[in-house]
Amino acid sequence: MPMKLRLRDQKENIVYLLLWLVLFLAPVINMLVGSYIGNRTGVDWHEVLHLWQTYLVYFIIFLIHNFLLAPILVYQNRRGRYLVTTLCLVAVGMFYHCMNKPGMKGPRPQDRDGAPPVELAEPRPADMQQRGELPPPDQLAPPDRQAPHDGQRPAGRRGPKPELLFGPGDMVNSIFLILLLGMNIGVKLYFKSDRDKKELQELQRKNLENQLEYLKYQVNPHFFMNTLNNIHALVDIDPEKAKTSIVDLSKLMRYVLYEGANATVPLSRDLDFLRNYLKLMQLRYTDRVSIKADLPTTTPDLQIPPMLLITFVENAFKHGVSYKLPSFIDLSISTTDEGTLLFSCRNSKHTDQGSRLRKEGGVGLTNVQRRLDLIFGDRYTLDVSDEADTYSVSLRLPLKQI
């Protein structure tokens, strides 16, 4: 897990590294392709080094922006401060680039053969007349009618224009640099959004686990309280049965302590837990209470959240059994070939139990519905039928989708 976390944090830097490798290798690849198709004679390393020098300035600006300026906008959301500092950084970078252009470093460069540019001598009028380039002197205009000399060279011998400090090429470089910094912001925002999403999912997962643990701990104390009350009642009625119930209770406690904290348990283990609970409850009641349980002896290899079904059974015993009137509890559990659990619990309801049931809302029914929502979402079906003299619950759980 730590290695995965470190790799996730370095994904952004890996993206930047790959982008800059492509940018620095692009001139070499371009020249090699041109040499292959015949447009060039090889790699001009002087030109490549000149481009790399420019890219190096951009790379330094990118590092300053990525580690110092971009976090101001992405993590601190200080837009004004980020805008001012970034514009200053771009201005400094472009000023450095303009001042280090070949035309701004001193005298004009020499010709390609190494010879300095030759200044041509102005031709004399006599020579031009001999070559027929000028008319005879008597046909020349008077001096006062000749074009005034403004100190500039003739158009035919005009020298090279001086290099501009900020030309069209520099404008393109400025746009490229701004787009580069914008790409940096976009990538950083993407990875920040991805990290925030994963952190939110992790927080929701932990919150879900905490809610499930809270709901389970709400059920367990109530269940043991009822069980201890049952044993207390058996001590005076039948001590031997009380001893047997203590053994059954120890099995229930072992299940709760060692398997109740798991996210899921085998279905067969949860059904054994229900059998022990029903056995313990049958020791307490007389023949006036009819308890029927249709539980499968063999079950497929399915998993189920622990202490889930016991809530409905416990609710049936508390609100469906009367010591004065005949009562019944019918429990049925089965599975389908698709891995769906079918649970049905139907119990009698008397006037006093019905009023308490409506007032209290059932023992743990709100909690168990919350657990079902958290675990299964909308993939389960829970039907509750509250009639005049009966109360029934039907539940369908897709256990293969847990």
Short mmCIF file of C-alpha atoms in Angstrom, two decimals:
data_model
loop_
_atom_site.label_atom_id
_atom_site.label_comp_id
_atom_site.label_asym_id
_atom_site.label_seq_id
_atom_site.Cartn_x
_atom_site.Cartn_y
_atom_site.Cartn_z
CA MET A 1 0.00 0.00 0.00
CA PRO A 2 2.74 2.62 0.75
CA MET A 3 4.36 1.81 -2.61
CA LYS A 4 1.04 2.34 -4.38
CA LEU A 5 0.52 5.63 -2.60
CA ARG A 6 4.01 6.85 -3.55
CA LEU A 7 3.46 5.83 -7.17
CA ARG A 8 0.11 7.64 -7.23
CA ASP A 9 1.72 10.83 -5.88
CA GLN A 10 4.48 10.67 -8.54
CA LYS A 11 2.13 10.27 -11.51
CA GLU A 12 1.98 14.01 -12.05
CA ASN A 13 5.77 14.35 -12.09
CA ILE A 14 6.04 11.39 -14.48
CA VAL A 15 3.68 13.14 -16.90
CA TYR A 16 5.81 16.30 -16.80
CA LEU A 17 9.00 14.32 -17.32
CA LEU A 18 7.61 12.58 -20.39
CA LEU A 19 6.37 15.86 -21.87
CA TRP A 20 9.73 17.55 -21.49
CA LEU A 21 11.60 14.54 -22.89
CA VAL A 22 9.40 14.69 -25.98
CA LEU A 23 9.98 18.45 -26.28
CA PHE A 24 13.78 18.16 -26.03
CA LEU A 25 13.96 15.20 -28.41
CA ALA A 26 11.60 16.72 -30.99
CA PRO A 27 14.33 18.75 -32.86
CA VAL A 28 16.62 15.73 -33.16
CA ILE A 29 13.78 13.49 -34.34
CA ASN A 30 12.66 16.13 -36.84
CA MET A 31 16.16 16.40 -38.34
CA LEU A 32 16.57 12.63 -38.48
CA VAL A 33 13.26 12.30 -40.31
CA GLY A 34 14.27 15.07 -42.72
CA SER A 35 17.59 13.34 -43.34
CA TYR A 36 15.79 10.07 -44.02
CA ILE A 37 13.45 11.56 -46.63
CA GLY A 38 16.25 13.62 -48.21
CA ASN A 39 15.35 17.14 -47.06
CA ARG A 40 18.40 17.42 -44.80
CA THR A 41 21.93 16.11 -44.76
CA GLY A 42 22.03 15.15 -41.08
CA VAL A 43 21.59 16.57 -37.61
CA ASP A 44 22.73 20.16 -37.20
CA TRP A 45 23.86 19.97 -33.59
CA HIS A 46 24.57 23.71 -33.46
CA GLU A 47 20.91 24.39 -34.25
CA VAL A 48 19.82 21.69 -31.80
CA LEU A 49 21.95 23.17 -29.02
CA HIS A 50 20.52 26.61 -29.76
CA LEU A 51 16.97 25.23 -29.43
CA TRP A 52 17.89 23.34 -26.27
CA GLN A 53 19.22 26.56 -24.79
CA THR A 54 15.84 28.19 -25.39
CA TYR A 55 14.00 25.13 -24.02
CA LEU A 56 16.21 25.20 -20.93
CA VAL A 57 15.02 28.72 -20.13
CA TYR A 58 11.41 27.53 -20.55
CA PHE A 59 12.13 24.51 -18.37
CA ILE A 60 13.49 26.68 -15.54
CA ILE A 61 10.41 28.92 -15.78
CA PHE A 62 8.22 25.81 -15.74
CA LEU A 63 9.90 24.49 -12.58
CA ILE A 64 9.42 27.81 -10.79
CA HIS A 65 5.80 27.91 -11.86
CA ASN A 66 5.10 24.27 -11.01
CA PHE A 67 6.58 24.19 -7.51
CA LEU A 68 6.14 27.80 -6.35
CA LEU A 69 3.40 29.62 -8.26
CA ALA A 70 0.89 26.96 -9.36
CA PRO A 71 0.23 25.78 -5.78
CA ILE A 72 -0.83 29.35 -4.94
CA LEU A 73 -3.74 29.00 -7.35
CA VAL A 74 -4.53 25.29 -7.12
CA TYR A 75 -4.20 24.70 -3.37
CA GLN A 76 -4.54 28.20 -1.86
CA ASN A 77 -6.97 29.69 -4.43
CA ARG A 78 -5.23 33.08 -4.37
CA ARG A 79 -5.99 34.15 -7.93
CA GLY A 80 -4.73 37.75 -7.75
CA ARG A 81 -1.40 36.84 -6.22
CA TYR A 82 -0.92 34.01 -8.71
CA LEU A 83 -1.76 36.21 -11.72
CA VAL A 84 0.66 38.98 -10.72
CA THR A 85 3.57 36.66 -9.94
CA THR A 86 3.04 34.57 -13.08
CA LEU A 87 2.95 37.65 -15.35
CA CYS A 88 6.17 38.87 -13.73
CA LEU A 89 7.77 35.48 -14.30
CA VAL A 90 6.71 35.45 -17.98
CA ALA A 91 7.97 39.01 -18.44
CA VAL A 92 11.36 38.19 -16.94
CA GLY A 93 11.66 35.08 -19.08
CA MET A 94 10.78 36.88 -22.30
CA PHE A 95 13.12 39.78 -21.48
CA TYR A 96 15.97 37.32 -20.98
CA HIS A 97 15.07 35.61 -24.25
CA CYS A 98 14.95 38.89 -26.20
CA MET A 99 18.25 40.14 -24.79
CA ASN A 100 20.01 36.92 -25.75
CA LYS A 101 18.87 36.83 -29.36
CA PRO A 102 21.74 36.68 -31.91
CA GLY A 103 20.92 40.17 -33.21
CA MET A 104 21.05 41.70 -29.72
CA LYS A 105 24.46 40.40 -28.67
CA GLY A 106 26.72 42.93 -30.48
CA PRO A 107 27.81 43.60 -34.09
CA ARG A 108 26.09 41.90 -36.96
CA PRO A 109 27.12 38.31 -37.53
CA GLN A 110 29.56 37.54 -40.33
CA ASP A 111 28.62 35.82 -43.52
CA ARG A 112 28.48 32.05 -43.64
CA ASP A 113 32.04 31.87 -45.22
CA GLY A 114 33.52 33.87 -42.37
CA ALA A 115 34.19 37.08 -44.31
CA PRO A 116 32.80 40.33 -42.93
CA PRO A 117 30.16 42.11 -45.00
CA VAL A 118 31.67 44.28 -47.74
CA GLU A 119 30.67 47.91 -47.94
CA LEU A 120 30.18 48.90 -51.58
CA ALA A 121 31.76 52.21 -52.73
CA GLU A 122 29.40 54.76 -54.17
CA PRO A 123 29.90 55.16 -57.97
CA ARG A 124 31.19 58.51 -59.26
CA PRO A 125 29.05 60.57 -61.70
CA ALA A 126 31.85 60.64 -64.36
CA ASP A 127 32.05 56.87 -64.43
CA MET A 128 28.29 56.62 -64.67
CA GLN A 129 28.29 59.04 -67.65
CA GLN A 130 30.92 57.00 -69.49
CA ARG A 131 28.77 53.87 -69.03
CA GLY A 132 25.71 55.69 -70.26
CA GLU A 133 24.03 55.55 -66.92
CA LEU A 134 23.71 59.36 -66.65
CA PRO A 135 22.76 61.98 -69.30
CA PRO A 136 25.29 64.67 -70.42
CA PRO A 137 25.98 67.49 -67.95
CA ASP A 138 23.96 70.00 -70.01
CA GLN A 139 20.87 67.83 -69.57
CA LEU A 140 21.20 67.49 -65.84
CA ALA A 141 18.80 69.44 -63.69
CA PRO A 142 20.12 72.50 -61.91
CA PRO A 143 21.39 71.83 -58.43
CA ASP A 144 18.54 73.75 -56.92
CA ARG A 145 16.06 71.45 -58.68
CA GLN A 146 17.70 68.22 -57.61
CA ALA A 147 16.07 66.21 -54.83
CA PRO A 148 17.28 67.36 -51.48
CA HIS A 149 19.70 65.07 -49.73
CA ASP A 150 18.13 63.90 -46.45
CA GLY A 151 21.14 62.04 -45.20
CA GLN A 152 19.73 58.61 -46.06
CA ARG A 153 21.20 56.09 -48.35
CA PRO A 154 19.60 55.53 -51.72
CA ALA A 155 16.96 52.90 -51.86
CA GLY A 156 19.11 50.55 -53.88
CA ARG A 157 21.87 50.52 -51.26
CA ARG A 158 19.79 50.52 -48.05
CA GLY A 159 21.47 48.52 -45.22
CA PRO A 160 19.86 45.78 -43.06
CA LYS A 161 17.10 46.84 -40.69
CA PRO A 162 18.02 46.94 -37.02
CA GLU A 163 16.83 43.95 -34.90
CA LEU A 164 13.66 44.67 -32.95
CA LEU A 165 13.70 44.05 -29.20
CA PHE A 166 10.31 42.29 -29.33
CA GLY A 167 9.43 40.98 -32.74
CA PRO A 168 6.76 38.66 -34.15
CA GLY A 169 8.82 35.59 -33.25
CA ASP A 170 9.00 36.72 -29.65
CA MET A 171 5.23 37.08 -29.62
CA VAL A 172 4.92 33.44 -30.70
CA ASN A 173 7.37 32.40 -27.98
CA SER A 174 5.34 34.32 -25.39
CA ILE A 175 2.14 32.57 -26.44
CA PHE A 176 3.93 29.22 -26.31
CA LEU A 177 5.19 29.94 -22.80
CA ILE A 178 1.73 30.99 -21.59
CA LEU A 179 0.20 27.83 -23.07
CA LEU A 180 2.91 25.78 -21.38
CA LEU A 181 2.08 27.27 -17.98
CA GLY A 182 -1.64 26.81 -18.68
CA MET A 183 -0.97 23.14 -19.41
CA ASN A 184 0.83 22.92 -16.08
CA ILE A 185 -2.23 24.32 -14.28
CA GLY A 186 -4.56 21.94 -16.14
CA VAL A 187 -2.52 18.84 -15.30
CA LYS A 188 -2.16 19.88 -11.68
CA LEU A 189 -5.91 20.51 -11.35
CA TYR A 190 -6.66 17.11 -12.92
CA PHE A 191 -4.46 15.21 -10.49
CA LYS A 192 -5.73 17.29 -7.56
CA SER A 193 -9.30 16.42 -8.55
CA ASP A 194 -8.35 12.76 -8.84
CA ARG A 195 -6.69 12.78 -5.41
CA ASP A 196 -9.66 14.58 -3.86
CA LYS A 197 -12.03 12.02 -5.39
CA LYS A 198 -10.04 9.09 -4.02
CA GLU A 199 -9.73 10.71 -0.61
CA LEU A 200 -13.49 11.31 -0.58
CA GLN A 201 -14.13 7.67 -1.51
CA GLU A 202 -11.76 6.53 1.24
CA LEU A 203 -13.49 8.82 3.73
CA GLN A 204 -16.89 7.50 2.68
CA ARG A 205 -15.64 3.92 3.00
CA LYS A 206 -14.36 4.55 6.52
CA ASN A 207 -17.56 6.35 7.41
CA LEU A 208 -19.54 3.39 6.09
CA GLU A 209 -17.48 0.98 8.19
CA ASN A 210 -17.96 3.13 11.27
CA GLN A 211 -21.72 3.30 10.70
CA LEU A 212 -21.93 -0.46 10.26
CA GLU A 213 -19.92 -1.06 13.41
CA TYR A 214 -22.12 1.37 15.31
CA LEU A 215 -25.28 -0.36 14.08
CA LYS A 216 -23.93 -3.80 14.97
CA TYR A 217 -22.95 -2.69 18.45
CA GLN A 218 -26.44 -1.28 18.90
CA VAL A 219 -27.93 -4.70 18.18
CA ASN A 220 -25.60 -6.90 20.19
CA PRO A 221 -26.16 -5.45 23.71
CA HIS A 222 -29.92 -5.60 23.26
CA PHE A 223 -29.72 -9.19 22.08
CA PHE A 224 -27.62 -10.31 25.05
CA MET A 225 -29.87 -8.47 27.46
CA ASN A 226 -32.84 -10.47 26.24
CA THR A 227 -30.88 -13.72 26.35
CA LEU A 228 -29.72 -13.15 29.92
CA ASN A 229 -33.31 -12.41 30.90
CA ASN A 230 -34.29 -15.76 29.41
CA ILE A 231 -31.64 -17.59 31.45
CA HIS A 232 -32.69 -15.73 34.59
CA ALA A 233 -36.25 -16.95 34.08
CA LEU A 234 -35.07 -20.55 33.57
CA VAL A 235 -33.02 -20.65 36.76
CA ASP A 236 -36.14 -20.79 38.92
CA ILE A 237 -38.19 -22.95 36.56
CA ASP A 238 -35.70 -25.60 35.45
CA PRO A 239 -32.04 -25.38 36.57
CA GLU A 240 -30.96 -28.10 34.11
CA LYS A 241 -32.44 -26.20 31.24
CA ALA A 242 -30.71 -23.10 32.56
CA LYS A 243 -27.36 -24.91 32.34
CA THR A 244 -28.13 -25.99 28.79
CA SER A 245 -29.07 -22.47 27.87
CA ILE A 246 -25.75 -21.20 29.26
CA VAL A 247 -23.93 -23.58 26.90
CA ASP A 248 -26.04 -22.34 24.00
CA LEU A 249 -25.36 -18.78 25.04
CA SER A 250 -21.61 -19.43 25.02
CA LYS A 251 -21.91 -20.57 21.40
CA LEU A 252 -23.76 -17.41 20.55
CA MET A 253 -21.15 -15.26 22.28
CA ARG A 254 -18.35 -17.06 20.44
CA TYR A 255 -20.02 -16.29 17.15
CA VAL A 256 -20.54 -12.64 18.03
CA LEU A 257 -17.01 -12.12 19.40
CA TYR A 258 -15.05 -13.96 16.72
CA GLU A 259 -17.19 -13.57 13.60
CA GLY A 260 -19.59 -10.73 14.32
CA ALA A 261 -16.88 -8.12 13.64
CA ASN A 262 -16.27 -9.43 10.10
CA ALA A 263 -17.81 -7.74 7.10
CA THR A 264 -19.34 -11.03 5.95
CA VAL A 265 -19.53 -14.59 7.27
CA PRO A 266 -20.49 -17.90 5.62
CA LEU A 267 -24.23 -18.34 5.36
CA SER A 268 -24.01 -21.73 7.07
CA ARG A 269 -22.39 -20.16 10.16
CA ASP A 270 -25.11 -17.50 10.38
CA LEU A 271 -27.82 -20.18 10.12
CA ASP A 272 -26.16 -22.17 12.95
CA PHE A 273 -26.31 -19.01 15.01
CA LEU A 274 -30.06 -18.75 14.34
CA ARG A 275 -30.59 -22.40 15.28
CA ASN A 276 -28.85 -21.90 18.61
CA TYR A 277 -30.89 -18.80 19.26
CA LEU A 278 -34.18 -20.57 18.48
CA LYS A 279 -33.19 -23.50 20.67
CA LEU A 280 -32.50 -21.12 23.52
CA MET A 281 -35.81 -19.33 23.06
CA GLN A 282 -37.84 -22.56 22.87
CA LEU A 283 -36.59 -23.53 26.35
CA ARG A 284 -38.25 -20.46 27.74
CA TYR A 285 -41.76 -20.70 26.28
CA THR A 286 -44.52 -23.26 26.79
CA ASP A 287 -46.59 -25.11 24.25
CA ARG A 288 -48.87 -22.08 23.89
CA VAL A 289 -46.16 -20.59 21.67
CA SER A 290 -45.77 -22.33 18.31
CA ILE A 291 -42.28 -21.87 16.86
CA LYS A 292 -41.70 -23.24 13.37
CA ALA A 293 -38.40 -22.83 11.60
CA ASP A 294 -37.68 -24.06 8.10
CA LEU A 295 -33.92 -23.67 7.75
CA PRO A 296 -31.88 -25.43 5.06
CA THR A 297 -29.48 -28.13 6.26
CA THR A 298 -27.08 -27.54 3.37
CA THR A 299 -26.36 -24.16 1.89
CA PRO A 300 -24.30 -22.97 -1.08
CA ASP A 301 -21.01 -21.17 -0.58
CA LEU A 302 -22.46 -17.72 0.04
CA GLN A 303 -21.50 -14.87 2.33
CA ILE A 304 -23.86 -12.73 4.41
CA PRO A 305 -23.38 -9.80 6.81
CA PRO A 306 -23.37 -11.16 10.37
CA MET A 307 -26.12 -10.42 12.90
CA LEU A 308 -28.48 -9.28 10.15
CA LEU A 309 -31.34 -11.80 10.16
CA ILE A 310 -31.35 -12.15 13.93
CA THR A 311 -32.86 -8.67 14.23
CA PHE A 312 -36.10 -9.76 12.52
CA VAL A 313 -36.28 -12.97 14.57
CA GLU A 314 -35.65 -11.12 17.81
CA ASN A 315 -38.32 -8.59 16.89
CA ALA A 316 -40.81 -11.43 16.29
CA PHE A 317 -40.16 -12.92 19.73
CA LYS A 318 -40.50 -9.64 21.57
CA HIS A 319 -43.62 -8.33 19.81
CA GLY A 320 -45.29 -11.56 18.68
CA VAL A 321 -45.34 -13.72 21.83
CA SER A 322 -47.85 -13.42 24.66
CA TYR A 323 -47.79 -15.39 27.91
CA LYS A 324 -51.60 -15.25 28.12
CA LEU A 325 -52.73 -15.83 24.52
CA PRO A 326 -51.72 -18.40 21.91
CA SER A 327 -48.89 -17.11 19.77
CA PHE A 328 -46.90 -18.30 16.81
CA ILE A 329 -43.68 -17.56 14.95
CA ASP A 330 -43.06 -18.98 11.47
CA LEU A 331 -39.55 -18.64 10.09
CA SER A 332 -38.45 -19.72 6.62
CA ILE A 333 -35.08 -19.35 4.87
CA SER A 334 -34.08 -20.65 1.45
CA THR A 335 -31.67 -19.86 -1.39
CA THR A 336 -32.03 -19.82 -5.16
CA ASP A 337 -29.65 -21.07 -7.83
CA GLU A 338 -28.77 -17.45 -8.63
CA GLY A 339 -27.41 -16.93 -5.10
CA THR A 340 -30.39 -14.99 -3.72
CA LEU A 341 -31.44 -15.46 -0.12
CA LEU A 342 -35.18 -15.62 0.57
CA PHE A 343 -36.07 -14.82 4.18
CA SER A 344 -39.57 -14.81 5.63
CA CYS A 345 -40.67 -14.26 9.23
CA ARG A 346 -44.30 -14.14 10.27
CA ASN A 347 -45.54 -13.78 13.84
CA SER A 348 -48.76 -13.20 15.72
CA LYS A 349 -49.62 -9.76 16.99
CA HIS A 350 -51.78 -8.93 19.98
CA THR A 351 -53.27 -5.65 21.05
CA ASP A 352 -50.63 -4.77 23.62
CA GLN A 353 -47.74 -5.95 21.40
CA GLY A 354 -49.18 -4.07 18.44
CA SER A 355 -49.35 -0.78 20.32
CA ARG A 356 -45.75 -1.17 21.54
CA LEU A 357 -44.64 -2.13 18.04
CA ARG A 358 -46.16 1.00 16.54
CA LYS A 359 -44.74 3.12 19.35
CA GLU A 360 -41.22 1.70 19.37
CA GLY A 361 -40.99 0.95 15.68
CA GLY A 362 -39.69 -2.57 16.26
CA VAL A 363 -36.47 -3.71 17.89
CA GLY A 364 -33.63 -2.76 15.65
CA LEU A 365 -35.74 -2.55 12.47
CA THR A 366 -34.56 0.97 11.74
CA ASN A 367 -30.96 -0.11 12.29
CA VAL A 368 -31.22 -3.18 10.10
CA GLN A 369 -32.80 -1.18 7.29
CA ARG A 370 -29.92 1.27 7.52
CA ARG A 371 -27.44 -1.60 7.31
CA LEU A 372 -29.22 -3.01 4.28
CA ASP A 373 -29.09 0.39 2.57
CA LEU A 374 -25.39 0.79 3.29
CA ILE A 375 -24.42 -2.71 2.17
CA PHE A 376 -26.80 -3.53 -0.67
CA GLY A 377 -28.02 -0.12 -1.83
CA ASP A 378 -31.12 -0.64 -3.99
CA ARG A 379 -30.34 -4.29 -4.80
CA TYR A 380 -32.39 -5.79 -1.96
CA THR A 381 -36.14 -6.08 -1.42
CA LEU A 382 -37.77 -5.71 1.99
CA ASP A 383 -41.54 -6.05 2.35
CA VAL A 384 -43.23 -5.49 5.72
CA SER A 385 -46.89 -6.37 6.22
CA ASP A 386 -48.54 -5.06 9.38
CA GLU A 387 -52.05 -6.51 9.61
CA ALA A 388 -54.55 -6.60 12.45
CA ASP A 389 -53.35 -9.84 14.07
CA THR A 390 -50.16 -10.74 12.17
CA TYR A 391 -46.87 -9.10 11.35
CA SER A 392 -44.69 -10.44 8.57
CA VAL A 393 -41.36 -9.58 6.95
CA SER A 394 -40.08 -10.79 3.58
CA LEU A 395 -36.49 -10.13 2.51
CA ARG A 396 -34.58 -10.87 -0.70
CA LEU A 397 -30.79 -10.48 -0.61
CA PRO A 398 -28.46 -10.91 -3.62
CA LEU A 399 -25.65 -12.57 -1.68
CA LYS A 400 -23.50 -13.23 -4.76
CA GLN A 401 -23.19 -9.49 -5.33
CA ILE A 402 -21.68 -8.64 -1.96
#
